[in-house]
Amino acid sequence: MTLVELSTNEELLSFLKKSDVNNNNNNSSVICFSATWCKLCVESKPKLTEMAMEYNNNNDNSASNSGTRSNHNDSVRFGLVYEHSDVTVVETYQVRAFPTYVLFDGNGVEVSRMEGVNFSGLRQLIEQHHHTTTTTTTNTAAAGQKLGGGSGSSVPLSKADMHAARLARYANLATTTTTPTNNNNNNTTEDVEM
């Protein structure tokens, strides 16, 4: 299985609850919450696809092809949820930055999350989950695309508030123009014949 694009909350829940072909309940899922307007997300998608294929190949072969993973029979599946597909998913999982990678156990319970692009850190999260009992942690890696401008508020935003914050942030970036100054003390304008 490669990177699977999920469009709705129902698709995501179904993806998280699926057991692997051996009915092994130790399977994990990595979900990348992404946005098409996020430069880091777009640039890192090929690497995420490659990583999903690598974990799939390793699960099929029960051995590590690249030497970066240890051998185990657990399954790791990768899903991708775009912010515009179903914004309620972004709200439900309280995504504050793009990309955000969330690791779920075989029961669909969040184990850990990471904001920003850091594939070596993501590998470590996966390996830790497969070799130890973990608790839910938050790991902020490389700087992701923060939503809401960093107000420091820990109160979850509503769907409308998150949308407004995203629009405001990117509207501010788009409107950084300079206003021409008039060095002339005379405020009259002369018509110029062309």
CSV table of C-alpha atoms in Angstrom, one decimal:
chain,number,residue,atom,x,y,z
A,1,MET,CA,0.0,0.0,0.0
A,2,THR,CA,1.3,3.4,-0.8
A,3,LEU,CA,0.2,6.8,0.4
A,4,VAL,CA,-3.6,6.9,0.5
A,5,GLU,CA,-5.5,10.2,0.0
A,6,LEU,CA,-8.5,10.4,2.4
A,7,SER,CA,-11.2,12.9,1.6
A,8,THR,CA,-13.7,12.6,4.4
A,9,ASN,CA,-13.7,12.0,8.2
A,10,GLU,CA,-15.5,8.7,7.5
A,11,GLU,CA,-12.7,7.6,5.1
A,12,LEU,CA,-10.1,8.5,7.7
A,13,LEU,CA,-11.9,6.5,10.5
A,14,SER,CA,-12.3,3.5,8.2
A,15,PHE,CA,-8.6,3.7,7.3
A,16,LEU,CA,-7.6,3.9,10.9
A,17,LYS,CA,-9.7,0.9,11.9
A,18,LYS,CA,-8.7,-1.5,9.1
A,19,SER,CA,-6.6,-4.4,10.2
A,20,ASP,CA,-3.8,-5.7,8.0
A,21,VAL,CA,-4.0,-8.9,5.9
A,22,ASN,CA,-3.0,-11.1,8.9
A,23,ASN,CA,-5.7,-9.5,11.1
A,24,ASN,CA,-2.8,-8.2,13.2
A,25,ASN,CA,-4.1,-5.5,15.5
A,26,ASN,CA,-0.6,-4.1,16.0
A,27,ASN,CA,-0.8,-2.1,12.7
A,28,SER,CA,-0.2,1.6,12.9
A,29,SER,CA,-1.2,4.4,10.7
A,30,VAL,CA,0.6,7.6,10.0
A,31,ILE,CA,-1.7,10.4,8.8
A,32,CYS,CA,-0.3,13.5,7.2
A,33,PHE,CA,-2.5,16.6,7.5
A,34,SER,CA,-1.5,18.8,4.6
A,35,ALA,CA,-2.6,21.7,2.5
A,36,THR,CA,-2.1,22.4,-1.2
A,37,TRP,CA,-1.1,26.0,-0.5
A,38,CYS,CA,1.6,24.9,2.0
A,39,LYS,CA,5.0,24.9,0.3
A,40,LEU,CA,6.6,22.5,2.8
A,41,CYS,CA,3.7,20.1,2.3
A,42,VAL,CA,4.0,20.1,-1.5
A,43,GLU,CA,7.8,19.8,-1.4
A,44,SER,CA,7.8,16.9,1.1
A,45,LYS,CA,5.0,14.8,-0.5
A,46,PRO,CA,7.4,12.8,-2.7
A,47,LYS,CA,9.5,11.9,0.3
A,48,LEU,CA,6.3,10.9,2.2
A,49,THR,CA,5.2,8.7,-0.7
A,50,GLU,CA,8.7,7.1,-0.8
A,51,MET,CA,8.5,6.4,2.9
A,52,ALA,CA,5.1,4.9,2.6
A,53,MET,CA,6.3,2.6,-0.2
A,54,GLU,CA,9.4,1.7,1.8
A,55,TYR,CA,7.3,0.7,4.9
A,56,ASN,CA,5.0,-1.3,2.6
A,57,ASN,CA,7.9,-3.1,0.9
A,58,ASN,CA,9.4,-3.8,4.2
A,59,ASN,CA,6.1,-5.3,5.5
A,60,ASP,CA,5.8,-7.4,2.4
A,61,ASN,CA,9.4,-8.7,2.6
A,62,SER,CA,9.5,-8.9,6.5
A,63,ALA,CA,13.0,-7.4,6.1
A,64,SER,CA,14.5,-4.0,5.9
A,65,ASN,CA,15.4,-3.1,2.3
A,66,SER,CA,17.2,0.1,3.2
A,67,GLY,CA,18.6,-0.9,6.6
A,68,THR,CA,16.8,2.0,8.3
A,69,ARG,CA,14.0,-0.2,9.8
A,70,SER,CA,14.2,-3.1,12.2
A,71,ASN,CA,12.4,-6.3,11.3
A,72,HIS,CA,8.9,-6.8,12.7
A,73,ASN,CA,5.6,-8.1,11.5
A,74,ASP,CA,3.6,-4.9,12.3
A,75,SER,CA,2.1,-2.9,9.6
A,76,VAL,CA,2.4,0.8,9.0
A,77,ARG,CA,0.0,2.5,6.6
A,78,PHE,CA,0.3,6.1,5.4
A,79,GLY,CA,-2.7,8.4,4.7
A,80,LEU,CA,-2.9,12.0,3.5
A,81,VAL,CA,-5.7,14.4,4.4
A,82,TYR,CA,-5.8,17.7,2.7
A,83,GLU,CA,-7.2,20.7,4.6
A,84,HIS,CA,-9.7,21.6,1.8
A,85,SER,CA,-11.1,18.1,1.5
A,86,ASP,CA,-13.0,18.1,4.8
A,87,VAL,CA,-12.2,20.9,7.1
A,88,THR,CA,-14.0,19.2,10.0
A,89,VAL,CA,-11.2,16.7,10.0
A,90,VAL,CA,-8.6,19.4,10.7
A,91,GLU,CA,-10.9,20.8,13.5
A,92,THR,CA,-11.5,17.3,15.0
A,93,TYR,CA,-7.9,16.4,15.2
A,94,GLN,CA,-6.9,20.0,16.3
A,95,VAL,CA,-4.3,20.4,13.6
A,96,ARG,CA,-2.5,23.7,14.2
A,97,ALA,CA,0.2,23.5,11.5
A,98,PHE,CA,0.9,22.0,8.1
A,99,PRO,CA,2.2,19.5,7.7
A,100,THR,CA,1.2,17.6,10.8
A,101,TYR,CA,2.0,13.9,11.1
A,102,VAL,CA,-0.1,11.9,13.5
A,103,LEU,CA,0.7,8.3,14.5
A,104,PHE,CA,-2.2,6.1,15.4
A,105,ASP,CA,-2.2,2.6,16.9
A,106,GLY,CA,-4.2,-0.3,15.5
A,107,ASN,CA,-7.3,0.8,17.4
A,108,GLY,CA,-7.3,4.3,15.9
A,109,VAL,CA,-6.0,5.9,19.0
A,110,GLU,CA,-3.5,8.8,18.6
A,111,VAL,CA,-0.1,7.8,19.9
A,112,SER,CA,2.0,10.8,18.9
A,113,ARG,CA,2.2,13.7,16.6
A,114,MET,CA,4.8,15.9,14.9
A,115,GLU,CA,4.4,19.3,13.3
A,116,GLY,CA,6.7,20.2,10.4
A,117,VAL,CA,8.8,18.2,8.1
A,118,ASN,CA,11.2,15.8,9.9
A,119,PHE,CA,11.3,12.4,8.3
A,120,SER,CA,14.0,11.0,10.6
A,121,GLY,CA,12.0,12.1,13.6
A,122,LEU,CA,8.9,10.5,12.1
A,123,ARG,CA,10.8,7.2,11.6
A,124,GLN,CA,11.9,7.4,15.3
A,125,LEU,CA,8.3,7.9,16.4
A,126,ILE,CA,7.2,4.8,14.4
A,127,GLU,CA,10.0,2.7,15.6
A,128,GLN,CA,9.5,3.7,19.2
A,129,HIS,CA,5.8,2.8,18.9
A,130,HIS,CA,6.6,-0.6,17.6
A,131,HIS,CA,9.2,-1.4,20.2
A,132,THR,CA,7.9,0.2,23.4
A,133,THR,CA,4.7,1.1,25.1
A,134,THR,CA,4.2,4.8,24.3
A,135,THR,CA,2.0,7.5,25.6
A,136,THR,CA,0.6,10.4,23.7
A,137,THR,CA,3.2,13.1,23.1
A,138,THR,CA,3.6,16.2,21.0
A,139,ASN,CA,6.8,16.8,19.2
A,140,THR,CA,7.4,20.0,17.3
A,141,ALA,CA,10.1,19.4,14.7
A,142,ALA,CA,10.9,21.6,11.8
A,143,ALA,CA,8.8,24.8,11.7
A,144,GLY,CA,5.5,24.0,10.0
A,145,GLN,CA,3.0,26.4,8.7
A,146,LYS,CA,1.4,27.7,12.0
A,147,LEU,CA,-2.3,28.6,11.9
A,148,GLY,CA,-3.6,31.6,13.9
A,149,GLY,CA,-0.4,33.6,14.1
A,150,GLY,CA,0.9,32.1,17.4
A,151,SER,CA,-1.5,33.7,19.8
A,152,GLY,CA,-0.5,31.2,22.4
A,153,SER,CA,-4.1,30.2,23.1
A,154,SER,CA,-4.6,26.6,23.9
A,155,VAL,CA,-8.3,26.7,23.4
A,156,PRO,CA,-9.3,24.8,20.3
A,157,LEU,CA,-10.6,27.1,17.5
A,158,SER,CA,-13.9,26.5,15.8
A,159,LYS,CA,-13.9,25.7,12.1
A,160,ALA,CA,-14.9,29.2,11.2
A,161,ASP,CA,-12.1,30.7,13.4
A,162,MET,CA,-9.5,28.4,11.9
A,163,HIS,CA,-10.5,29.3,8.4
A,164,ALA,CA,-10.5,33.0,9.2
A,165,ALA,CA,-7.1,32.7,10.8
A,166,ARG,CA,-5.7,31.0,7.7
A,167,LEU,CA,-7.2,33.6,5.4
A,168,ALA,CA,-6.0,36.5,7.6
A,169,ARG,CA,-2.4,35.1,7.7
A,170,TYR,CA,-2.1,34.7,4.0
A,171,ALA,CA,-3.9,37.9,3.2
A,172,ASN,CA,-1.3,39.8,5.3
A,173,LEU,CA,1.5,38.1,3.4
A,174,ALA,CA,-0.1,39.1,0.0
A,175,THR,CA,-0.8,42.7,0.9
A,176,THR,CA,2.7,43.8,2.0
A,177,THR,CA,3.0,46.7,-0.4
A,178,THR,CA,4.6,50.0,0.1
A,179,THR,CA,2.7,53.3,-0.2
A,180,PRO,CA,4.4,55.8,-2.4
A,181,THR,CA,5.4,59.0,-0.7
A,182,ASN,CA,5.0,62.5,-2.1
A,183,ASN,CA,8.2,64.6,-1.4
A,184,ASN,CA,6.4,67.6,-2.8
A,185,ASN,CA,4.7,69.9,-0.3
A,186,ASN,CA,2.2,70.9,-3.0
A,187,ASN,CA,-0.8,68.6,-2.9
A,188,THR,CA,-2.2,69.6,-6.2
A,189,THR,CA,-2.0,67.3,-9.2
A,190,GLU,CA,-1.3,68.5,-12.7
A,191,ASP,CA,-2.8,66.8,-15.7
A,192,VAL,CA,-0.3,65.6,-18.2
A,193,GLU,CA,-1.2,65.6,-21.9
A,194,MET,CA,-0.1,62.4,-23.7
